[in-house]
Amino acid sequence: MKPKKQCNHAGCKCLVEYSYKYCDKHKQLDKIISVGNKYSNRKKIGGKYFKFYHGKEWTKASQLYRINNPCCESCLNEGIIRKADVVDHIVELRDDWSKRLDESNFKSLCHRHHNTKTSAERRKRTTLKG
């Protein structure tokens, strides 16, 4: 008899063979998750933005900017000193591709401020489209 484990779906107590991830009820989740997370799929969807963010130019420019600006600029405005995790574009690349390597368009941010800014920009984009 082969060993069994619980289905990977949160809260599902169904037992499946050890080599499977999900029970029959949640099998379709495995396909959805694996297609959405595949590197090649993200590369196709992202196009030139994906290539840019994974290229040498951006890697060097963002590292150099983070060395010169090691603290989150939004946190500093709030009177808090926190290390920067991400270099963000003030004007998104989708809005102005020519500013992609312009240091005046960079801003050092912590994950919290970067995620807040990014989600606000996404919401703004979806409301403009809809």
PDB file of C-alpha atoms in Angstrom:
ATOM      1  CA  MET A   1       0.000   0.000   0.000  1.00  0.00           C
ATOM      2  CA  LYS A   2       1.350   3.435  -1.022  1.00  0.00           C
ATOM      3  CA  PRO A   3       1.616   6.185   1.603  1.00  0.00           C
ATOM      4  CA  LYS A   4      -1.080   8.879   1.594  1.00  0.00           C
ATOM      5  CA  LYS A   5      -1.221  12.538   2.580  1.00  0.00           C
ATOM      6  CA  GLN A   6      -3.846  15.264   2.826  1.00  0.00           C
ATOM      7  CA  CYS A   7      -4.948  17.224  -0.232  1.00  0.00           C
ATOM      8  CA  ASN A   8      -3.000  20.517  -0.602  1.00  0.00           C
ATOM      9  CA  HIS A   9      -6.215  22.586  -0.795  1.00  0.00           C
ATOM     10  CA  ALA A  10      -6.660  24.621   2.396  1.00  0.00           C
ATOM     11  CA  GLY A  11      -9.090  22.898   4.761  1.00  0.00           C
ATOM     12  CA  CYS A  12      -9.527  19.731   2.668  1.00  0.00           C
ATOM     13  CA  LYS A  13      -9.000  16.603   4.757  1.00  0.00           C
ATOM     14  CA  CYS A  14      -9.267  14.154   1.839  1.00  0.00           C
ATOM     15  CA  LEU A  15      -6.390  11.667   1.580  1.00  0.00           C
ATOM     16  CA  VAL A  16      -4.531  11.343  -1.723  1.00  0.00           C
ATOM     17  CA  GLU A  17      -1.562   9.280  -2.879  1.00  0.00           C
ATOM     18  CA  TYR A  18       1.743  10.813  -1.844  1.00  0.00           C
ATOM     19  CA  SER A  19       2.702  11.611  -5.459  1.00  0.00           C
ATOM     20  CA  TYR A  20      -0.486  13.704  -6.010  1.00  0.00           C
ATOM     21  CA  LYS A  21      -1.056  17.265  -4.818  1.00  0.00           C
ATOM     22  CA  TYR A  22      -4.869  17.464  -4.847  1.00  0.00           C
ATOM     23  CA  CYS A  23      -7.907  15.193  -4.487  1.00  0.00           C
ATOM     24  CA  ASP A  24     -10.317  14.664  -7.404  1.00  0.00           C
ATOM     25  CA  LYS A  25     -12.488  17.558  -6.207  1.00  0.00           C
ATOM     26  CA  HIS A  26      -9.565  20.048  -6.288  1.00  0.00           C
ATOM     27  CA  LYS A  27      -7.544  18.663  -9.239  1.00  0.00           C
ATOM     28  CA  GLN A  28      -8.467  21.605 -11.486  1.00  0.00           C
ATOM     29  CA  LEU A  29      -6.690  23.951  -9.022  1.00  0.00           C
ATOM     30  CA  ASP A  30      -3.385  22.255  -9.783  1.00  0.00           C
ATOM     31  CA  LYS A  31      -3.747  23.059 -13.483  1.00  0.00           C
ATOM     32  CA  ILE A  32      -4.799  26.676 -12.877  1.00  0.00           C
ATOM     33  CA  ILE A  33      -1.976  27.347 -10.403  1.00  0.00           C
ATOM     34  CA  SER A  34       0.752  25.695 -12.473  1.00  0.00           C
ATOM     35  CA  VAL A  35      -0.229  27.529 -15.694  1.00  0.00           C
ATOM     36  CA  GLY A  36      -0.381  30.940 -14.000  1.00  0.00           C
ATOM     37  CA  ASN A  37       2.946  30.574 -12.218  1.00  0.00           C
ATOM     38  CA  LYS A  38       5.080  29.111 -14.979  1.00  0.00           C
ATOM     39  CA  TYR A  39       8.087  31.245 -15.830  1.00  0.00           C
ATOM     40  CA  SER A  40       7.501  30.869 -19.572  1.00  0.00           C
ATOM     41  CA  ASN A  41       3.872  31.992 -19.229  1.00  0.00           C
ATOM     42  CA  ARG A  42       4.830  35.072 -17.187  1.00  0.00           C
ATOM     43  CA  LYS A  43       7.529  35.835 -19.754  1.00  0.00           C
ATOM     44  CA  LYS A  44       4.991  35.743 -22.618  1.00  0.00           C
ATOM     45  CA  ILE A  45       2.459  37.929 -20.819  1.00  0.00           C
ATOM     46  CA  GLY A  46       5.048  40.464 -19.584  1.00  0.00           C
ATOM     47  CA  GLY A  47       6.819  40.936 -22.907  1.00  0.00           C
ATOM     48  CA  LYS A  48       9.320  43.812 -22.997  1.00  0.00           C
ATOM     49  CA  TYR A  49       8.634  44.749 -19.347  1.00  0.00           C
ATOM     50  CA  PHE A  50       9.572  41.247 -18.179  1.00  0.00           C
ATOM     51  CA  LYS A  51      12.766  41.326 -20.258  1.00  0.00           C
ATOM     52  CA  PHE A  52      13.672  44.766 -18.951  1.00  0.00           C
ATOM     53  CA  TYR A  53      13.181  43.929 -15.252  1.00  0.00           C
ATOM     54  CA  HIS A  54      15.235  40.739 -15.621  1.00  0.00           C
ATOM     55  CA  GLY A  55      17.978  42.358 -17.716  1.00  0.00           C
ATOM     56  CA  LYS A  56      21.439  43.669 -16.833  1.00  0.00           C
ATOM     57  CA  GLU A  57      20.610  47.345 -17.370  1.00  0.00           C
ATOM     58  CA  TRP A  58      17.828  47.433 -14.771  1.00  0.00           C
ATOM     59  CA  THR A  59      19.636  45.167 -12.323  1.00  0.00           C
ATOM     60  CA  LYS A  60      22.716  47.416 -12.307  1.00  0.00           C
ATOM     61  CA  ALA A  61      20.750  50.673 -12.261  1.00  0.00           C
ATOM     62  CA  SER A  62      18.480  49.589  -9.409  1.00  0.00           C
ATOM     63  CA  GLN A  63      21.370  48.208  -7.323  1.00  0.00           C
ATOM     64  CA  LEU A  64      23.370  51.397  -7.750  1.00  0.00           C
ATOM     65  CA  TYR A  65      20.359  53.553  -6.851  1.00  0.00           C
ATOM     66  CA  ARG A  66      19.670  51.440  -3.760  1.00  0.00           C
ATOM     67  CA  ILE A  67      23.321  51.800  -2.659  1.00  0.00           C
ATOM     68  CA  ASN A  68      23.031  55.593  -2.946  1.00  0.00           C
ATOM     69  CA  ASN A  69      19.519  55.667  -1.403  1.00  0.00           C
ATOM     70  CA  PRO A  70      19.408  52.820   1.137  1.00  0.00           C
ATOM     71  CA  CYS A  71      16.314  54.030   3.059  1.00  0.00           C
ATOM     72  CA  CYS A  72      12.676  53.959   1.970  1.00  0.00           C
ATOM     73  CA  GLU A  73      11.917  57.473   0.778  1.00  0.00           C
ATOM     74  CA  SER A  74       8.242  57.284   1.788  1.00  0.00           C
ATOM     75  CA  CYS A  75       9.161  56.119   5.291  1.00  0.00           C
ATOM     76  CA  LEU A  76      11.661  59.000   5.611  1.00  0.00           C
ATOM     77  CA  ASN A  77       8.853  61.447   4.751  1.00  0.00           C
ATOM     78  CA  GLU A  78       6.888  59.908   7.666  1.00  0.00           C
ATOM     79  CA  GLY A  79       9.879  60.258  10.002  1.00  0.00           C
ATOM     80  CA  ILE A  80      10.682  56.519  10.030  1.00  0.00           C
ATOM     81  CA  ILE A  81      14.019  54.992   9.040  1.00  0.00           C
ATOM     82  CA  ARG A  82      13.515  51.700   7.196  1.00  0.00           C
ATOM     83  CA  LYS A  83      15.707  50.005   4.597  1.00  0.00           C
ATOM     84  CA  ALA A  84      14.609  50.108   0.974  1.00  0.00           C
ATOM     85  CA  ASP A  85      13.790  46.742  -0.596  1.00  0.00           C
ATOM     86  CA  VAL A  86      12.735  47.878  -4.056  1.00  0.00           C
ATOM     87  CA  VAL A  87      13.556  50.619  -6.545  1.00  0.00           C
ATOM     88  CA  ASP A  88      10.280  51.808  -8.025  1.00  0.00           C
ATOM     89  CA  HIS A  89       9.496  53.876 -11.101  1.00  0.00           C
ATOM     90  CA  ILE A  90       7.575  57.032 -10.147  1.00  0.00           C
ATOM     91  CA  VAL A  91       6.061  57.208 -13.639  1.00  0.00           C
ATOM     92  CA  GLU A  92       5.225  53.653 -14.695  1.00  0.00           C
ATOM     93  CA  LEU A  93       6.989  52.138 -17.685  1.00  0.00           C
ATOM     94  CA  ARG A  94       3.622  51.595 -19.355  1.00  0.00           C
ATOM     95  CA  ASP A  95       3.050  55.343 -19.265  1.00  0.00           C
ATOM     96  CA  ASP A  96       6.535  56.445 -20.391  1.00  0.00           C
ATOM     97  CA  TRP A  97       8.990  53.798 -21.604  1.00  0.00           C
ATOM     98  CA  SER A  98      11.707  56.422 -22.226  1.00  0.00           C
ATOM     99  CA  LYS A  99      12.067  57.071 -18.447  1.00  0.00           C
ATOM    100  CA  ARG A 100      12.960  53.454 -17.641  1.00  0.00           C
ATOM    101  CA  LEU A 101      16.609  54.245 -16.766  1.00  0.00           C
ATOM    102  CA  ASP A 102      16.169  57.887 -15.723  1.00  0.00           C
ATOM    103  CA  GLU A 103      17.286  58.180 -12.079  1.00  0.00           C
ATOM    104  CA  SER A 104      14.974  61.151 -11.526  1.00  0.00           C
ATOM    105  CA  ASN A 105      12.135  58.643 -12.097  1.00  0.00           C
ATOM    106  CA  PHE A 106      13.422  56.204  -9.416  1.00  0.00           C
ATOM    107  CA  LYS A 107      12.289  55.970  -5.822  1.00  0.00           C
ATOM    108  CA  SER A 108      13.624  53.633  -3.117  1.00  0.00           C
ATOM    109  CA  LEU A 109      10.749  51.954  -1.272  1.00  0.00           C
ATOM    110  CA  CYS A 110      10.185  49.296   1.363  1.00  0.00           C
ATOM    111  CA  HIS A 111       7.881  46.399   0.453  1.00  0.00           C
ATOM    112  CA  ARG A 112       4.951  47.980   2.322  1.00  0.00           C
ATOM    113  CA  HIS A 113       5.045  51.266   0.419  1.00  0.00           C
ATOM    114  CA  HIS A 114       5.800  49.568  -2.900  1.00  0.00           C
ATOM    115  CA  ASN A 115       2.833  47.205  -2.552  1.00  0.00           C
ATOM    116  CA  THR A 116       0.539  50.070  -1.548  1.00  0.00           C
ATOM    117  CA  LYS A 117       1.624  52.185  -4.534  1.00  0.00           C
ATOM    118  CA  THR A 118       1.382  49.276  -6.980  1.00  0.00           C
ATOM    119  CA  SER A 119      -2.099  48.234  -5.862  1.00  0.00           C
ATOM    120  CA  ALA A 120      -3.336  51.841  -6.097  1.00  0.00           C
ATOM    121  CA  GLU A 121      -1.943  52.098  -9.648  1.00  0.00           C
ATOM    122  CA  ARG A 122      -3.598  48.798 -10.631  1.00  0.00           C
ATOM    123  CA  ARG A 123      -6.943  49.954  -9.228  1.00  0.00           C
ATOM    124  CA  LYS A 124      -6.617  53.236 -11.114  1.00  0.00           C
ATOM    125  CA  ARG A 125      -5.844  51.381 -14.351  1.00  0.00           C
ATOM    126  CA  THR A 126      -8.793  49.012 -14.012  1.00  0.00           C
ATOM    127  CA  THR A 127     -11.238  51.861 -13.264  1.00  0.00           C
ATOM    128  CA  LEU A 128      -9.989  53.762 -16.328  1.00  0.00           C
ATOM    129  CA  LYS A 129     -10.439  50.675 -18.525  1.00  0.00           C
ATOM    130  CA  GLY A 130     -13.855  49.736 -17.107  1.00  0.00           C
TER     131      GLY A 130
END
